[in-house]
PDB file of C-alpha atoms and ligand atoms in Angstrom:
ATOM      1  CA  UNK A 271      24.415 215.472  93.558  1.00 42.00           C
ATOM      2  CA  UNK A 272      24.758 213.772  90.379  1.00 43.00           C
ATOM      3  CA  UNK A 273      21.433 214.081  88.240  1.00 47.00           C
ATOM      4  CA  UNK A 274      20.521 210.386  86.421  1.00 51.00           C
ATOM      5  CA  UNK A 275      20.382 211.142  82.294  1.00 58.00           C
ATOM      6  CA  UNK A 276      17.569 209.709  80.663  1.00 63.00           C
ATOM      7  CA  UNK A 277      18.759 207.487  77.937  1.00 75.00           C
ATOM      8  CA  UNK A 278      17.391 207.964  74.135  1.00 87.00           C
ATOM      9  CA  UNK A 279      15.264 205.993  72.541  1.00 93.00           C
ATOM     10  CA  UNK A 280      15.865 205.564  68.825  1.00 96.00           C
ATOM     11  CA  UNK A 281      13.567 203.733  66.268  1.00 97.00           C
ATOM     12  CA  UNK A 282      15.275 203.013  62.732  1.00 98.00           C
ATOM     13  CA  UNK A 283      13.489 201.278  60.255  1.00 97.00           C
ATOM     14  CA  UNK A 284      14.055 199.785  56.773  1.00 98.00           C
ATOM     15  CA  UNK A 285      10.834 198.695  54.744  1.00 96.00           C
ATOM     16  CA  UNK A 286      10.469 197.840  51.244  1.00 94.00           C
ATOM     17  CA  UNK A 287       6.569 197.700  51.324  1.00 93.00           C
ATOM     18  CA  UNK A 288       5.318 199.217  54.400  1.00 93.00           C
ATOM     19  CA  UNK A 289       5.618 196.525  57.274  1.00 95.00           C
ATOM     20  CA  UNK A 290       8.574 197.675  59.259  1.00 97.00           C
ATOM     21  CA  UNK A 291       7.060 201.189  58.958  1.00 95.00           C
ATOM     22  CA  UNK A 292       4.165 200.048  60.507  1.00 94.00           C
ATOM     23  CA  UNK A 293       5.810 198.336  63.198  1.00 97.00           C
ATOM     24  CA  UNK A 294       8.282 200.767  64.097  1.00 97.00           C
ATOM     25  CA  UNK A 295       5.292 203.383  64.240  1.00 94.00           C
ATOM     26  CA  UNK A 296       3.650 201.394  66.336  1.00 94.00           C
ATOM     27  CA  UNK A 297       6.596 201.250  68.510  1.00 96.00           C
ATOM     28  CA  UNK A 298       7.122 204.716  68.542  1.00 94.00           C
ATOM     29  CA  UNK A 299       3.470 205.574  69.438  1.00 90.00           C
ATOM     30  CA  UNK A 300       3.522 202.809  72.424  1.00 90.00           C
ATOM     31  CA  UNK A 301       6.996 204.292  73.706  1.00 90.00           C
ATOM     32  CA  UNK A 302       5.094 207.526  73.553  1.00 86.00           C
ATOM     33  CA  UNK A 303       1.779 206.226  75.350  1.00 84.00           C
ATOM     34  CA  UNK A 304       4.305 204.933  78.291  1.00 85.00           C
ATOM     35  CA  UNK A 305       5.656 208.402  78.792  1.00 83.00           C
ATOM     36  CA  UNK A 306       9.142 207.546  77.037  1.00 85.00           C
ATOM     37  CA  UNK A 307       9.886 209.685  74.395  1.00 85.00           C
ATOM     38  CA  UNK A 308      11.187 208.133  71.230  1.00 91.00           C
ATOM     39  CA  UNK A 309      12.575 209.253  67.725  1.00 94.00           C
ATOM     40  CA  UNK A 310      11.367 207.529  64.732  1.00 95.00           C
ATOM     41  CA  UNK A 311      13.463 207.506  61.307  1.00 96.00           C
ATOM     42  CA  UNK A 312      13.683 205.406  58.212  1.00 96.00           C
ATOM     43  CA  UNK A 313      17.142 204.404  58.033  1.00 97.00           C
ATOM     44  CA  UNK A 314      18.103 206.404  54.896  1.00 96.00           C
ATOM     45  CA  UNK A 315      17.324 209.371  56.829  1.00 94.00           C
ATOM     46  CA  UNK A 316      20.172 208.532  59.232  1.00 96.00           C
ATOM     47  CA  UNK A 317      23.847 209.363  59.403  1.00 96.00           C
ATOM     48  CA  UNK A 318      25.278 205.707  60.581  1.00 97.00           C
ATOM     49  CA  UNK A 319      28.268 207.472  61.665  1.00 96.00           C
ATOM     50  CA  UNK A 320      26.151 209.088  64.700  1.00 96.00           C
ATOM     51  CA  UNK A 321      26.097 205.465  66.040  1.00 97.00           C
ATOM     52  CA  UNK A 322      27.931 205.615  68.288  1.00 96.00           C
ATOM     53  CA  UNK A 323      26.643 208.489  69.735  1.00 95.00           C
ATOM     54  CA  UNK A 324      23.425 207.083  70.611  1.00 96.00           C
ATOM     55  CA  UNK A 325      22.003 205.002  73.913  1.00 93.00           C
ATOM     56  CA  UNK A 326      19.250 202.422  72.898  1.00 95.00           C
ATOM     57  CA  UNK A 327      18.428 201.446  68.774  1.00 98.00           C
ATOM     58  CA  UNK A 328      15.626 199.771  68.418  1.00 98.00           C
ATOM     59  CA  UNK A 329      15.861 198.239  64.778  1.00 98.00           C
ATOM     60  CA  UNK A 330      13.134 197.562  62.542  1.00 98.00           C
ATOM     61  CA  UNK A 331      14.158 195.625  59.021  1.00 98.00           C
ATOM     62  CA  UNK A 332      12.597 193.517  56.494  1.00 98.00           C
ATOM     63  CA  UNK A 333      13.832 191.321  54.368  1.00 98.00           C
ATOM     64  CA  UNK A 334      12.873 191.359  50.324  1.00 96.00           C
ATOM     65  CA  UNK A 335      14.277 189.444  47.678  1.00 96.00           C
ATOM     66  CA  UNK A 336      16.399 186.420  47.891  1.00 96.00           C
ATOM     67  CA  UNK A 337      17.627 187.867  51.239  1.00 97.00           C
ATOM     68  CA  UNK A 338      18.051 191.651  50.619  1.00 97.00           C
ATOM     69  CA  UNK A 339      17.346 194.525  52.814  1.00 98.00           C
ATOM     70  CA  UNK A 340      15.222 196.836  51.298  1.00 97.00           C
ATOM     71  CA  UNK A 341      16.745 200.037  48.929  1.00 96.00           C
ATOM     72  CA  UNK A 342      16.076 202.579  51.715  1.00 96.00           C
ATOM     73  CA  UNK A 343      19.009 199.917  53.725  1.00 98.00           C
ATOM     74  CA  UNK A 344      21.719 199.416  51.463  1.00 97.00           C
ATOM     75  CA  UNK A 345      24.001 202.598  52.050  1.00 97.00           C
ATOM     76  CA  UNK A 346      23.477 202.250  55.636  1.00 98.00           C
ATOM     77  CA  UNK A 347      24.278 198.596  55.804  1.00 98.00           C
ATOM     78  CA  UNK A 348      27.117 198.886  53.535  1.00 97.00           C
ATOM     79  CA  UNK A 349      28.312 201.317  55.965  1.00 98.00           C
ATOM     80  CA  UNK A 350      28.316 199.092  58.716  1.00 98.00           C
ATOM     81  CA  UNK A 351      30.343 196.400  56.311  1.00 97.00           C
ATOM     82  CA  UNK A 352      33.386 198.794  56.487  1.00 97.00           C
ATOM     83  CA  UNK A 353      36.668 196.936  57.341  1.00 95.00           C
ATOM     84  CA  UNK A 354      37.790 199.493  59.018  1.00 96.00           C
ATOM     85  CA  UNK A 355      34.873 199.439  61.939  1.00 97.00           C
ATOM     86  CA  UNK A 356      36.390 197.535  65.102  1.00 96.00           C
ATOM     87  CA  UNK A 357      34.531 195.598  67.789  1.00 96.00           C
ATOM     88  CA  UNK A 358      35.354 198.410  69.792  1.00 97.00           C
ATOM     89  CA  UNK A 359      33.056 201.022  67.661  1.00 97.00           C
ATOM     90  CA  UNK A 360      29.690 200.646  69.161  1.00 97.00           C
ATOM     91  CA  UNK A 361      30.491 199.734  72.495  1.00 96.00           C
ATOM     92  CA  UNK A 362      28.015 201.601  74.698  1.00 93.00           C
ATOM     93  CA  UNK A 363      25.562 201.269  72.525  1.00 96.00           C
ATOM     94  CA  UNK A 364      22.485 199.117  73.174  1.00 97.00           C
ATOM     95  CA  UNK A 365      20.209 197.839  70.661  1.00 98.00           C
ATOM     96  CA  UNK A 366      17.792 194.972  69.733  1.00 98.00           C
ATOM     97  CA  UNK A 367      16.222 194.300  66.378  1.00 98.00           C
ATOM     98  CA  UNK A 368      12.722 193.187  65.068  1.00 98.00           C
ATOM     99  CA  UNK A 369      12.701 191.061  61.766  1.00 98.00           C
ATOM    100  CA  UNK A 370      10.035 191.109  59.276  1.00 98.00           C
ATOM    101  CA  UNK A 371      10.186 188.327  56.918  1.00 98.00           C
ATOM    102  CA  UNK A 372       8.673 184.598  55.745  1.00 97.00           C
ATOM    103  CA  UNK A 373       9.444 181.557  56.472  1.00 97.00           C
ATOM    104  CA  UNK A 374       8.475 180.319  53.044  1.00 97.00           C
ATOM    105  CA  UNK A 375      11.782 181.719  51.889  1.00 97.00           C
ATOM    106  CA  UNK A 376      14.987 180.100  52.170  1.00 97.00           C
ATOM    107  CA  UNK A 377      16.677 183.158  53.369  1.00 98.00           C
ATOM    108  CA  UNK A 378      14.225 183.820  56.034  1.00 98.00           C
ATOM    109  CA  UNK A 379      14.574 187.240  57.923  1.00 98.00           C
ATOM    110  CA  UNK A 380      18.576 187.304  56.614  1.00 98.00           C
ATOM    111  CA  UNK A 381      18.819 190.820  57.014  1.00 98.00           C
ATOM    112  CA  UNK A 382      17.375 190.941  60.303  1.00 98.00           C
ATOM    113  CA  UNK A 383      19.703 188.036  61.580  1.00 98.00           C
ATOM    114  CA  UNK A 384      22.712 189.605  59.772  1.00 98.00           C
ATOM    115  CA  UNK A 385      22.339 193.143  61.041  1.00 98.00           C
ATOM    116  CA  UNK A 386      21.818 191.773  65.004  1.00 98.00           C
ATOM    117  CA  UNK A 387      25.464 189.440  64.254  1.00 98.00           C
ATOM    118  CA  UNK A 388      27.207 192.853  63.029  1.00 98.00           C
ATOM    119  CA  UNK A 389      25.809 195.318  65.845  1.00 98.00           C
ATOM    120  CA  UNK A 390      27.470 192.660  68.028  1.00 98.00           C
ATOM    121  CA  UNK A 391      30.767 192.300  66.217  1.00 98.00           C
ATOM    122  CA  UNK A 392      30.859 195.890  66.522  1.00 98.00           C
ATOM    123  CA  UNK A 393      30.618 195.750  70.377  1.00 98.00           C
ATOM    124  CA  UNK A 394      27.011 197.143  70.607  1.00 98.00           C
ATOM    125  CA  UNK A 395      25.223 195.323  73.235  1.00 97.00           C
ATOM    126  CA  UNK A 396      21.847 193.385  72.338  1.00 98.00           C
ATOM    127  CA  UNK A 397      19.230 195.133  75.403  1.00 96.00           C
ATOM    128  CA  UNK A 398      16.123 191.769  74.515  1.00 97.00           C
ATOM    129  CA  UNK A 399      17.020 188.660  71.894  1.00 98.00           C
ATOM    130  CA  UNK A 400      15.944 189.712  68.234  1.00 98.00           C
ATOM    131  CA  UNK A 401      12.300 189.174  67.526  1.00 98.00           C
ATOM    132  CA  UNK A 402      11.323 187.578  63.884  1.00 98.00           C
ATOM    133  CA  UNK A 403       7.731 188.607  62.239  1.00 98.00           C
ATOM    134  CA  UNK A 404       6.779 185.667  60.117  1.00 98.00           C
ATOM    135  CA  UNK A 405       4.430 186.475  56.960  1.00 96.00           C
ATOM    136  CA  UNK A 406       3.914 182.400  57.817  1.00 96.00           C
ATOM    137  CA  UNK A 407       2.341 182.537  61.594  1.00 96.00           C
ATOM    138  CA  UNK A 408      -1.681 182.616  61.670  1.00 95.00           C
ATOM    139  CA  UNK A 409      -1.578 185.903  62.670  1.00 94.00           C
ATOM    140  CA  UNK A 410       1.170 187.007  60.556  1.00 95.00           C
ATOM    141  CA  UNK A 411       4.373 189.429  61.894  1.00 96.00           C
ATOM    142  CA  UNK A 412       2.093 190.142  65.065  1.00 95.00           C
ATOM    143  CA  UNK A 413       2.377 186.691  66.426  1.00 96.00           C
ATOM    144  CA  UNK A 414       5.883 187.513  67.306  1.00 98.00           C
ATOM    145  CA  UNK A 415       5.370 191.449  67.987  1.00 97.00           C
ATOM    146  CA  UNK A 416       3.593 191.505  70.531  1.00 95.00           C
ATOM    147  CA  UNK A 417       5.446 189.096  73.223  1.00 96.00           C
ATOM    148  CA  UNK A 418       8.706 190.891  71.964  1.00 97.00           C
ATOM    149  CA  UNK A 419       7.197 194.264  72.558  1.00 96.00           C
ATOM    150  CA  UNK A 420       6.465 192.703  76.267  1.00 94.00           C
ATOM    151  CA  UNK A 421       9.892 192.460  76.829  1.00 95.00           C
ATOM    152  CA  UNK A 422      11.027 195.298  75.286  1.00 95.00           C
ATOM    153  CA  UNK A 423       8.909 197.555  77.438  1.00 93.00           C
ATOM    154  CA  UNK A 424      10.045 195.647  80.390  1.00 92.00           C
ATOM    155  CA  UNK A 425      13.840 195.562  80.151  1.00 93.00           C
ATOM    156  CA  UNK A 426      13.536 199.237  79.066  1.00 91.00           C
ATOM    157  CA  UNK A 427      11.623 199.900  82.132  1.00 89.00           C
ATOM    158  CA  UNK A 428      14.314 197.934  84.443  1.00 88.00           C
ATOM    159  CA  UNK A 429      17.564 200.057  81.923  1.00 87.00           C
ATOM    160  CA  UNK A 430      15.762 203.607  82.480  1.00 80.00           C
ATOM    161  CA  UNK A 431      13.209 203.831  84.815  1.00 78.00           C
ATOM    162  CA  UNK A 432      13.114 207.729  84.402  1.00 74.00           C
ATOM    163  CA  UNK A 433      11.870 207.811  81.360  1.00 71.00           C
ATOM    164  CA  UNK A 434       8.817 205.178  82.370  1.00 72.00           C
ATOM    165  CA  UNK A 435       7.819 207.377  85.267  1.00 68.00           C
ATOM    166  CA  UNK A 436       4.365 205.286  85.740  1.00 68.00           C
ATOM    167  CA  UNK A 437       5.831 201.712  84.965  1.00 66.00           C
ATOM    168  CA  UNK A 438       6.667 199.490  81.590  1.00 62.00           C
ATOM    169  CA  UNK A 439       2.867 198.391  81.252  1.00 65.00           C
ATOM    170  CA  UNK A 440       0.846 201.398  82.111  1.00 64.00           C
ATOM    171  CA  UNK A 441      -0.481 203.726  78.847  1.00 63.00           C
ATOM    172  CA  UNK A 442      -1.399 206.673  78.674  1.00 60.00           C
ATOM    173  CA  UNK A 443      -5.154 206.833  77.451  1.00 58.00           C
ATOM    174  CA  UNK A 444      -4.316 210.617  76.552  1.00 54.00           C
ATOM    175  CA  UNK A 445      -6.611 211.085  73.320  1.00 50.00           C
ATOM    176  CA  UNK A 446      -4.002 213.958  71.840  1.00 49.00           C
ATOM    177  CA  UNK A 447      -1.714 210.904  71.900  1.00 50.00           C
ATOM    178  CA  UNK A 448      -3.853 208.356  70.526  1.00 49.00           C
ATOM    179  CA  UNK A 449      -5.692 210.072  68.146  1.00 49.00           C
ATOM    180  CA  UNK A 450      -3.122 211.755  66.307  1.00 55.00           C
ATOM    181  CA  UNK A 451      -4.301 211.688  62.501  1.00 58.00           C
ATOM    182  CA  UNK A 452      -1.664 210.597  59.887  1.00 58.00           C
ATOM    183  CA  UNK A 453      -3.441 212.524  57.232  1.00 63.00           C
ATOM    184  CA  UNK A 454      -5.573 215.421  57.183  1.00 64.00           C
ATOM    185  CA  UNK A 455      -8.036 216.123  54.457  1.00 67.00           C
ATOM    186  CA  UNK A 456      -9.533 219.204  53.348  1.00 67.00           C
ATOM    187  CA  UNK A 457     -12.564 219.217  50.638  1.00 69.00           C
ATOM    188  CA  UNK A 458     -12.739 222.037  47.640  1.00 67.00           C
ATOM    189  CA  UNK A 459     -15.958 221.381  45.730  1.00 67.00           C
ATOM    190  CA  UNK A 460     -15.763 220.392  42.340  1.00 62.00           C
ATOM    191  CA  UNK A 461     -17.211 224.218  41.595  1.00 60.00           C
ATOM    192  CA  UNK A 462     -14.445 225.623  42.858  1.00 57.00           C
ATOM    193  CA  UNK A 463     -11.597 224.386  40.664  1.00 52.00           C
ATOM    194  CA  UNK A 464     -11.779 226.786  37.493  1.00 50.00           C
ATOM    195  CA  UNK A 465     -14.413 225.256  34.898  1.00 45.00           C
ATOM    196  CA  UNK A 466     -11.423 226.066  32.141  1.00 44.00           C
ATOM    197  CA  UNK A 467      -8.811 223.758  33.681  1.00 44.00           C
ATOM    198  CA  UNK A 468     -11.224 220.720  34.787  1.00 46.00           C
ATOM    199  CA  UNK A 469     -12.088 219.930  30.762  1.00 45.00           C
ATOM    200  CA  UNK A 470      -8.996 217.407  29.796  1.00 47.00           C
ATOM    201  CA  UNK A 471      -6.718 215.030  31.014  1.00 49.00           C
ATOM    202  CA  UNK A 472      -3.228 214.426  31.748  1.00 49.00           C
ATOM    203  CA  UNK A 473      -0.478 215.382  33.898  1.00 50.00           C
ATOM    204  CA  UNK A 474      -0.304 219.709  33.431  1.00 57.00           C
ATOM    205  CA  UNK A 475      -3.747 219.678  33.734  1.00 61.00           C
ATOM    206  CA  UNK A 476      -3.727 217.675  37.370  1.00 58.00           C
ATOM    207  CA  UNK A 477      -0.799 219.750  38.358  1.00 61.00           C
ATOM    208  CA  UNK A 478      -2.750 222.991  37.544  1.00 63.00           C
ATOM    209  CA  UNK A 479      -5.809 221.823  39.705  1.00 61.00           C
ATOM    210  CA  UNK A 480      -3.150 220.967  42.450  1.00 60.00           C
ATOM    211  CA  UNK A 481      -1.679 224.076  42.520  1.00 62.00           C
ATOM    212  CA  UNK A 482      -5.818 225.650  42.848  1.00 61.00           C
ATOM    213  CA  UNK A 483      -6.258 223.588  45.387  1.00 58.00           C
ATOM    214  CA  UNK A 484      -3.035 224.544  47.378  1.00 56.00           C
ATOM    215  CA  UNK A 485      -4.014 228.238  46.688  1.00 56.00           C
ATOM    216  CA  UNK A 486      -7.513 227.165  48.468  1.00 51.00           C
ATOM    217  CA  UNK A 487      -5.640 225.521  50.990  1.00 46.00           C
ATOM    218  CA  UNK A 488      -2.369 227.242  52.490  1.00 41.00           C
ATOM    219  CA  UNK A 489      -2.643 225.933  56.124  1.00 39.00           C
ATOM    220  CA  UNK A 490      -0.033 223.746  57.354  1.00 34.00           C
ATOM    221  CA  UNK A 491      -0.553 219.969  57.702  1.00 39.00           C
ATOM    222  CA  UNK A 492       2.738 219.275  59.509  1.00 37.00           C
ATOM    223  CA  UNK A 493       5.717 220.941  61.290  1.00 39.00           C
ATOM    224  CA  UNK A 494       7.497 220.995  57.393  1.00 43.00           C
ATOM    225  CA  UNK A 495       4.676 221.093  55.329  1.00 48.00           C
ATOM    226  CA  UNK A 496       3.348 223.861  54.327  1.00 50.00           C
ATOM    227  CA  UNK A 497       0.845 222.229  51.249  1.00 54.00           C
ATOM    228  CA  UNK A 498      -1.006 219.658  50.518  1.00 58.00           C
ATOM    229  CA  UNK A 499       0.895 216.448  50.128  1.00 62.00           C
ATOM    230  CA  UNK A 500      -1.504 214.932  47.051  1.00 67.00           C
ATOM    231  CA  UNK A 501      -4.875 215.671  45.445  1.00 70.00           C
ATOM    232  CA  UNK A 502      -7.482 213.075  45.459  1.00 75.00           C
ATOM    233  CA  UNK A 503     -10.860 212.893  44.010  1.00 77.00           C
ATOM    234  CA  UNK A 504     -13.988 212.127  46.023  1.00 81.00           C
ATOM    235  CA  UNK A 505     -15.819 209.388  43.968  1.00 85.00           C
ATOM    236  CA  UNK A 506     -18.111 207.696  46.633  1.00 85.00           C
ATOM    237  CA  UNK A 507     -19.857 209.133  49.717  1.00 86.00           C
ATOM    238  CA  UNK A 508     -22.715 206.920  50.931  1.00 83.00           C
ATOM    239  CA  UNK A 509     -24.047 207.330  54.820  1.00 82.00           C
ATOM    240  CA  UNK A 510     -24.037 203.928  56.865  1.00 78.00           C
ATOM    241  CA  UNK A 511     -26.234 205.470  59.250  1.00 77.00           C
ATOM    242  CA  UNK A 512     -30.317 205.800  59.448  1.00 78.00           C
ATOM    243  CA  UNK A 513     -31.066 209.244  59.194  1.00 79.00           C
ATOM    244  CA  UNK A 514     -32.461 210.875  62.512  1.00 77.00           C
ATOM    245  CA  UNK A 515     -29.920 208.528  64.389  1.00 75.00           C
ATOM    246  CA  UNK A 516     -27.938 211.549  65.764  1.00 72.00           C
ATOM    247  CA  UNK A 517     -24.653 209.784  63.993  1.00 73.00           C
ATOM    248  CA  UNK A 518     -23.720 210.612  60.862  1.00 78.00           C
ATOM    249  CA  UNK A 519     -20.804 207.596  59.629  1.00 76.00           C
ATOM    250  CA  UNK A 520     -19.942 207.709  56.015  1.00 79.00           C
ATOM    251  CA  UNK A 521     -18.196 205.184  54.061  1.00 81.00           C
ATOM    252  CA  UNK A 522     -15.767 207.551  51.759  1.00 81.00           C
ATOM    253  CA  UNK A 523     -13.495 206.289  48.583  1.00 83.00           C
ATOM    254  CA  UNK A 524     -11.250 208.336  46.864  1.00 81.00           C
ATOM    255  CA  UNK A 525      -9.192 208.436  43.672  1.00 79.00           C
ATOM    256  CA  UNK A 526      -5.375 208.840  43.372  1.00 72.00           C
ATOM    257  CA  UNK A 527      -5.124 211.945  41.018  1.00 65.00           C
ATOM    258  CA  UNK A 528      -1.339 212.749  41.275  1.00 58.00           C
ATOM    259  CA  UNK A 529       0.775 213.755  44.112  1.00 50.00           C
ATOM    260  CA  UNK A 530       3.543 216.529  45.100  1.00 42.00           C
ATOM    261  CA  UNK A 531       5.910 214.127  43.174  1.00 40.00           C
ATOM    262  CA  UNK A 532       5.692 215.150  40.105  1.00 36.00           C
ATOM    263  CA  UNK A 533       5.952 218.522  41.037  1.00 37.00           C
ATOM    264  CA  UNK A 534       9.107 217.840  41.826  1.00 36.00           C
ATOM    265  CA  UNK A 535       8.924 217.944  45.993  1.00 34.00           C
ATOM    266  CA  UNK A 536      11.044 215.167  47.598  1.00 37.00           C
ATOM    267  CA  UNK A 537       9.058 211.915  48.629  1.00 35.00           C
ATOM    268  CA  UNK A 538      10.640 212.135  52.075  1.00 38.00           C
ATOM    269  CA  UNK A 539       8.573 215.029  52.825  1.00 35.00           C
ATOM    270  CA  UNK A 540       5.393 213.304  51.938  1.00 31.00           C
TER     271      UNK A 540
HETATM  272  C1  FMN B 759       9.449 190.111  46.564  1.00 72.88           C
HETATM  273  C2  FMN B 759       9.559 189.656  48.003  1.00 72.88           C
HETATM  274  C3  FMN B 759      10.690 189.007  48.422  1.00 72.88           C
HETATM  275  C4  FMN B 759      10.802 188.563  49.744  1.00 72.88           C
HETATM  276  N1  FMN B 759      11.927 187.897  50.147  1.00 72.88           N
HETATM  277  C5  FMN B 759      12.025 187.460  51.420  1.00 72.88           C
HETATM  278  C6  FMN B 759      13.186 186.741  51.847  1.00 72.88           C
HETATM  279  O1  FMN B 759      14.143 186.486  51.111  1.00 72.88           O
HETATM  280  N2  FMN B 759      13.239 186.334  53.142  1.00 72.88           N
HETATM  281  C7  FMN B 759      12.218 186.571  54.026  1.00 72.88           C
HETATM  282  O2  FMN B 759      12.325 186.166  55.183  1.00 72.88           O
HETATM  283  N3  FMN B 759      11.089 187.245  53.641  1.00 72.88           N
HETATM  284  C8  FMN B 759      10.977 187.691  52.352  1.00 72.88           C
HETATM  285  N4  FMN B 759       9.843 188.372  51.970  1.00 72.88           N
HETATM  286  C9  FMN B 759       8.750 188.587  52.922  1.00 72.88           C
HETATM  287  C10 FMN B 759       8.804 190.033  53.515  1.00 72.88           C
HETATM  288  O3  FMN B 759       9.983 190.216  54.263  1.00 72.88           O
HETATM  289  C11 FMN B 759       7.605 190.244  54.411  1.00 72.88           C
HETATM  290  O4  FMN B 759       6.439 190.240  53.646  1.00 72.88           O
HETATM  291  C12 FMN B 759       7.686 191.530  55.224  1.00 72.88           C
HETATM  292  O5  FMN B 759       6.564 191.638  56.075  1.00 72.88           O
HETATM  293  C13 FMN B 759       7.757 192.754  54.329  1.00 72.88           C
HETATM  294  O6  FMN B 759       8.036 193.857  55.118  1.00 72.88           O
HETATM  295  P1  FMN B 759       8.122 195.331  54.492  1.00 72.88           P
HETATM  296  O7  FMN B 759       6.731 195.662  54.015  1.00 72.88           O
HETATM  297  O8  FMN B 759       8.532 196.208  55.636  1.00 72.88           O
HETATM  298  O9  FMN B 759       9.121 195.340  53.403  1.00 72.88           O
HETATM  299  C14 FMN B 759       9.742 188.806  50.663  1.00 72.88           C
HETATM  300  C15 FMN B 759       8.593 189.466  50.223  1.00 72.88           C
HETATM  301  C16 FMN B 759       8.487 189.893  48.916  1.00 72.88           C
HETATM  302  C17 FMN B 759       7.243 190.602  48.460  1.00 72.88           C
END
């Protein structure tokens, strides 16, 4: 009896200032909710010679400049520019890509539009048309997410129906899954950092309290990490709620003090 394979999902995504990331997080996490596992990269973390190699790309690109793709894009796109890459190369593959751009420009979504025309030339095959997020629509890239994320889910549903066990539109309301913090934060009172390195300013002496706190702090906040990413200072903490209300919701603000960056950690692990 021959066993059906359960196609991968892949999410790449190329941001200049957050968007795409966004997006493609918020694909991964409703891929995830639907009981379809999905991997989520930025596409400078990704060897574009595995392309082949892969069964569904779901694409997530902005477009900056006068028509660029963002830095994190350009080895991977010039990559794909190679003469020597046939129409032949990414046959098998299936894709579709979501734009994030504005209409106010002349070049609008140009990178999106020119990375769907070469996945094609190459012989991948296009799985829902491209969707375009426009800065422009009254409720900005979403106007065009969410119909496009319709169809997604369903014509991933109809490709590889094992991997949707319960369906294209029902979600999980799992709270592990939909809870999942991005960040965790830990609190060291000021008291605790050493009185001798919290007189002063500038960069050593910001690096010295991170390194206290870290000592505070060992646990792991990730499957890589094993400190914190950055230091922040607490500099409001007022409670929204009436005292004796059983609730306690605070509004908190924090300061940027430094990060792992300067300590010479690589930003991809932040
Ligand atoms: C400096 C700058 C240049 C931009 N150039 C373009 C452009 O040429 N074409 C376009 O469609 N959108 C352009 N945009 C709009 C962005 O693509 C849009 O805001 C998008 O949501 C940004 O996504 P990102 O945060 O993932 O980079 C530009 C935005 C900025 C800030």
């Amino acid at each position: 009896m021959t066993e059906t394979k359960s196609k991968k999902l892949l999410i790449l995504y190329a941001t200049q200032t957050g968007n795409a990331m966004d997006v493609a997080e918020r694909i991964g996490r409703e891929a995830e909710r639907r009981g379809c596992p999905a991997s989520l990269l930025s596409v400078d973390e990704y060897d574009a010679s595995l392309l082949p190699l892969e069964d569904i790309v779901v694409f997530v690109v902005s477009t900056t400049g006068q028509g660029d793709p963002p830095d994190s894009m350009k080895v991977f796109w010039r990559f794909l520019l190679q003469r020597n890459l046939n129409q032949h190369w990414l046959e098998g593959l299936h894709y579709t890509v979501f734009g994030l751009g504005d209409s106010g420009y002349q070049k609008y979504n140009f990178v999106a539009k020119k990375l769907d025309k070469r996945l094609s030339d190459l012989g991948a095959q296009a799985i829902v048309e491209r969707g375009l997020g426009d800065d422009q629509h009254p409720s900005g890239y979403e106007g065009a997410l969410d119909p496009w994320l319709s169809s997604l889910w369903r014509m991933l549903h109809q490709m590889n129906p094992e991997s949707f066990p319960d369906g294209s539109d029902y979600v999980k309301s799992d709270k592990t899954i939909l809870d999942l913090p991005k960040v965790q934060i830990r609190h060291h009172a000021a008291d605790e950092v050493n009185l001798q390195y919290s007189v002063g300013s500038g960069l050593s002496c910001t690096e010295i309290e991170i390194e206290k706190a870290r000592c505070m702090s060992p646990g792991r906040f990730s499957g890589r990490q094993t400190r914190p990413d950055c230091f922040l200072k607490l500099v409001k903490n007022h409670c929204l709620t009436k005292a004796g209300c059983g609730k306690d919701v605070r509004h908190l603000e924090f300061n940027f003090e430094s990060s792992v960056r300067c300590l010479n950690i690589p930003f991809k692990e932040f």
